[in-house]
Short mmCIF file of C-alpha atoms and ligand atoms in Angstrom, two decimals:
data_model
loop_
_atom_site.label_atom_id
_atom_site.label_comp_id
_atom_site.label_asym_id
_atom_site.label_seq_id
_atom_site.Cartn_x
_atom_site.Cartn_y
_atom_site.Cartn_z
CA MET C 1026 16.96 17.81 -1.11
CA ASP C 1027 16.05 14.78 -3.15
CA THR C 1028 13.94 13.15 -0.49
CA ARG C 1029 10.21 13.32 0.01
CA ILE C 1030 7.93 11.93 2.69
CA GLY C 1031 4.46 10.44 2.47
CA PHE C 1032 1.85 9.61 5.07
CA GLY C 1033 -0.98 7.12 4.87
CA TRP C 1034 -3.79 6.14 7.20
CA ASP C 1035 -6.58 3.61 6.88
CA SER C 1036 -9.24 1.92 8.97
CA HIS C 1037 -11.59 -1.02 8.53
CA ALA C 1038 -14.24 -2.53 10.79
CA PHE C 1039 -14.05 -6.17 11.82
CA LYS C 1040 -16.66 -8.45 10.28
CA PRO C 1041 -17.43 -12.12 10.98
CA GLY C 1042 -17.01 -14.67 8.23
CA VAL C 1043 -14.22 -12.81 6.46
CA ALA C 1044 -10.55 -13.87 6.32
CA LEU C 1045 -8.30 -11.47 8.22
CA ARG C 1046 -5.64 -10.09 5.90
CA ILE C 1047 -3.00 -7.75 7.32
CA GLY C 1048 0.39 -6.97 5.83
CA GLY C 1049 -0.11 -9.45 3.00
CA LEU C 1050 -0.65 -12.34 5.44
CA THR C 1051 -3.77 -14.27 6.38
CA LEU C 1052 -4.07 -14.24 10.17
CA GLU C 1053 -5.86 -16.72 12.41
CA HIS C 1054 -8.83 -14.82 13.82
CA PRO C 1055 -12.63 -15.31 13.98
CA GLU C 1056 -13.24 -12.05 12.09
CA GLY C 1057 -11.71 -10.29 9.14
CA LEU C 1058 -11.78 -6.68 7.96
CA ALA C 1059 -14.75 -5.49 5.95
CA GLY C 1060 -13.91 -3.80 2.68
CA HIS C 1061 -14.47 -3.83 -1.03
CA SER C 1062 -11.07 -5.49 -1.46
CA ASP C 1063 -9.45 -7.93 0.99
CA GLY C 1064 -9.46 -5.10 3.58
CA ASP C 1065 -5.71 -5.19 4.21
CA VAL C 1066 -5.51 -2.06 6.35
CA LEU C 1067 -1.69 -2.06 6.49
CA LEU C 1068 -1.13 -2.41 2.76
CA HIS C 1069 -3.72 0.33 2.13
CA ALA C 1070 -1.95 2.74 4.52
CA VAL C 1071 1.45 1.98 2.95
CA THR C 1072 -0.03 2.41 -0.55
CA ASP C 1073 -1.32 5.86 0.42
CA ALA C 1074 2.01 6.79 2.03
CA LEU C 1075 3.89 5.90 -1.18
CA LEU C 1076 1.39 7.68 -3.44
CA GLY C 1077 1.44 10.66 -1.10
CA ALA C 1078 5.24 10.84 -1.14
CA VAL C 1079 5.16 11.62 -4.87
CA ALA C 1080 1.85 13.51 -4.74
CA ALA C 1081 0.24 10.92 -7.01
CA GLY C 1082 -3.21 10.97 -5.42
CA ASP C 1083 -4.52 8.28 -3.15
CA ILE C 1084 -5.77 4.72 -3.28
CA GLY C 1085 -9.35 5.85 -3.94
CA SER C 1086 -8.33 7.89 -7.00
CA PHE C 1087 -6.89 4.76 -8.66
CA PHE C 1088 -9.33 2.21 -7.32
CA PRO C 1089 -12.73 3.90 -7.17
CA PRO C 1090 -15.21 2.44 -4.69
CA GLY C 1091 -17.73 0.23 -6.42
CA ASP C 1092 -15.43 -0.85 -9.27
CA ALA C 1093 -16.19 -4.55 -9.62
CA ARG C 1094 -12.59 -5.32 -10.63
CA TRP C 1095 -11.38 -4.70 -7.08
CA LYS C 1096 -14.05 -6.74 -5.29
CA ASP C 1097 -12.14 -8.97 -2.85
CA ALA C 1098 -8.91 -7.95 -4.61
CA ASP C 1099 -5.51 -8.84 -3.18
CA SER C 1100 -4.28 -5.50 -1.83
CA ALA C 1101 -0.80 -6.34 -3.13
CA ILE C 1102 -2.19 -5.02 -6.44
CA PHE C 1103 -2.72 -1.58 -4.88
CA LEU C 1104 0.80 -1.61 -3.45
CA GLN C 1105 2.18 -2.64 -6.82
CA LEU C 1106 0.50 0.30 -8.48
CA ALA C 1107 1.99 2.66 -5.89
CA LEU C 1108 5.44 1.22 -6.65
CA GLU C 1109 4.86 1.83 -10.35
CA GLU C 1110 3.86 5.43 -9.61
CA LEU C 1111 6.94 5.88 -7.42
CA SER C 1112 9.18 4.52 -10.18
CA HIS C 1113 7.38 6.65 -12.77
CA ALA C 1114 8.13 9.75 -10.67
CA GLY C 1115 11.80 8.71 -10.42
CA TYR C 1116 11.87 7.82 -6.72
CA ARG C 1117 12.63 4.76 -4.63
CA ILE C 1118 11.89 3.78 -1.04
CA VAL C 1119 14.33 4.73 1.72
CA ASN C 1120 12.19 3.27 4.49
CA VAL C 1121 8.62 2.61 5.51
CA ASP C 1122 7.36 2.73 9.10
CA THR C 1123 3.91 1.56 10.16
CA THR C 1124 1.81 1.44 13.32
CA LEU C 1125 -1.22 -0.82 13.48
CA VAL C 1126 -3.88 0.04 16.06
CA LEU C 1127 -6.14 -2.87 16.93
CA ALA C 1128 -7.38 -4.71 20.01
CA ALA C 1129 -6.92 -8.22 18.59
CA PRO C 1130 -5.30 -10.37 17.38
CA LYS C 1131 -1.87 -9.72 18.89
CA ILE C 1132 0.50 -8.65 16.14
CA SER C 1133 3.81 -9.05 17.98
CA PRO C 1134 4.07 -12.85 17.47
CA ILE C 1135 3.76 -12.47 13.70
CA ALA C 1136 5.26 -8.98 13.22
CA GLY C 1137 8.54 -10.53 12.02
CA GLU C 1138 6.83 -12.62 9.38
CA MET C 1139 4.68 -9.66 8.35
CA ARG C 1140 7.77 -7.49 8.02
CA VAL C 1141 9.39 -10.07 5.72
CA ARG C 1142 6.25 -10.20 3.57
CA VAL C 1143 5.86 -6.42 3.32
CA ALA C 1144 9.57 -6.00 2.45
CA GLU C 1145 9.11 -8.67 -0.22
CA LEU C 1146 6.05 -6.92 -1.66
CA LEU C 1147 7.90 -3.59 -1.66
CA GLY C 1148 11.06 -5.10 -3.17
CA VAL C 1149 13.24 -3.66 -0.39
CA GLU C 1150 15.53 -5.01 2.35
CA LEU C 1151 14.08 -6.08 5.68
CA GLU C 1152 15.72 -3.20 7.56
CA GLN C 1153 13.83 -0.73 5.36
CA VAL C 1154 10.49 -1.86 6.80
CA SER C 1155 9.15 -1.37 10.31
CA ILE C 1156 5.92 -2.81 11.67
CA LYS C 1157 4.62 -1.81 15.09
CA ALA C 1158 1.30 -2.40 16.78
CA LYS C 1159 -0.67 -0.86 19.63
CA THR C 1160 -4.04 -1.50 21.21
CA PRO C 1161 -6.63 1.32 20.96
CA GLU C 1162 -6.60 2.16 24.67
CA GLY C 1163 -9.43 4.45 25.69
CA LEU C 1164 -10.70 4.96 22.17
CA GLY C 1165 -13.61 2.51 22.29
CA LEU C 1166 -12.51 1.15 18.92
CA ASP C 1167 -12.10 -2.54 19.71
CA HIS C 1168 -13.94 -3.59 16.54
CA VAL C 1169 -11.85 -1.48 14.21
CA ALA C 1170 -8.32 -1.92 12.85
CA GLN C 1171 -6.39 1.19 11.91
CA CYS C 1172 -2.97 1.64 10.41
CA HIS C 1173 -0.70 4.67 10.14
CA ALA C 1174 2.22 4.59 7.70
CA VAL C 1175 5.02 6.93 6.67
CA ALA C 1176 7.34 6.43 3.72
CA LEU C 1177 10.57 8.26 3.02
CA VAL C 1178 11.59 8.17 -0.64
CA GLU C 1179 14.63 9.47 -2.50
CA ARG C 1180 15.20 10.48 -6.09
CA VAL C 1181 16.87 7.80 -8.20
CA ARG C 1182 19.90 9.23 -9.99
CA ASP C 1183 21.73 6.11 -11.11
CA GLU C 1184 20.34 4.47 -14.25
CA ASP C 1185 21.43 1.05 -12.94
CA ASP C 1186 19.36 1.63 -9.83
CA ARG C 1187 16.35 2.42 -11.96
CA LYS C 1188 16.85 -0.79 -13.91
CA ARG C 1189 17.29 -2.78 -10.70
CA MET C 1190 14.08 -1.28 -9.35
CA SER C 1191 12.26 -2.21 -12.56
CA ALA C 1192 13.65 -5.74 -12.29
CA VAL C 1193 12.18 -6.09 -8.80
CA ILE C 1194 8.82 -4.97 -10.10
CA GLU C 1195 9.03 -7.42 -12.98
CA THR C 1196 9.40 -10.36 -10.62
CA GLN C 1197 5.84 -9.81 -9.45
CA LYS C 1198 4.49 -11.46 -12.60
CA GLN C 1199 1.10 -12.34 -11.29
CA LEU C 1200 0.32 -8.68 -10.65
CA GLU C 1201 1.83 -7.19 -13.76
CA ASP C 1202 -0.98 -7.60 -16.24
CA VAL C 1203 -3.65 -6.15 -14.06
CA VAL C 1204 -1.44 -3.18 -13.11
CA ASP C 1205 -0.49 -2.56 -16.75
CA ASP C 1206 -4.14 -2.50 -17.70
CA LEU C 1207 -4.88 -0.11 -14.90
CA LEU C 1208 -1.99 2.23 -15.71
CA ALA C 1209 -3.06 2.28 -19.34
CA SER C 1210 -6.58 3.21 -18.36
CA VAL C 1211 -5.32 5.91 -15.99
CA HIS C 1212 -2.50 7.37 -18.06
CA GLY C 1213 -4.25 6.86 -21.37
CA VAL C 1214 -6.65 9.68 -20.52
CA PRO C 1215 -5.16 12.95 -21.82
CA LYS C 1216 -4.18 15.54 -19.20
CA ARG C 1217 -5.48 13.34 -16.42
CA ARG C 1218 -2.18 13.58 -14.52
CA ASN C 1219 -2.21 17.38 -14.66
CA GLU C 1220 -5.69 17.77 -13.35
CA ALA C 1221 -6.35 18.01 -9.67
CA PRO C 1222 -7.66 14.56 -8.77
CA VAL C 1223 -11.10 14.37 -7.29
CA TYR C 1224 -10.63 12.70 -3.94
CA ASP C 1225 -13.34 10.40 -2.83
CA THR C 1226 -13.65 10.48 0.91
CA GLU C 1227 -15.59 7.24 0.92
CA ASP C 1228 -12.85 4.64 1.36
CA LEU C 1229 -14.26 1.30 0.43
CA THR C 1230 -10.95 -0.18 -0.61
ZN1 ZN K 2664 -8.56 0.28 3.25
#
């Protein structure tokens, strides 16, 4: 089989005075999600699902907690890096499915818009992205947002497809430079890719 699957999960606590960013959108809400970056719980879960699908580590192995470069960073950068890793491994997205778990705000009114944005960030068609949301019934987690994500990927065989995938990535000009720098710093280290990555359980991204 030329398909692989990846799973990602993330959680962030709500915090007053912070903009709420979920799925690449800014949502109207009195509190946002605390994090070193913009705290976009959905993009972080999808990033980990994509990295996991090609066994490329996790978000913390690329964006170590405490690195000043990622303070308040747009999480689209993390997603972009995962897409680069996916392309590097010779795979593309078949579909991505997500479930947000949060008490408020209600996601259903903006799920459609969020789906469009996530598909755009991933460079895939709308029908390849699913966004669902539940409330954390009985968990006592009303001040936390969680997201679960799975990604199915398939090996790219056609050279034209690879070029098309690269073209999609190249349209995200504003993210390119920072990702290039990052990839150079990661891949420039000899044998780094062959070593077992040290996973940091402290997720501050
Ligand atoms: Zn996160």
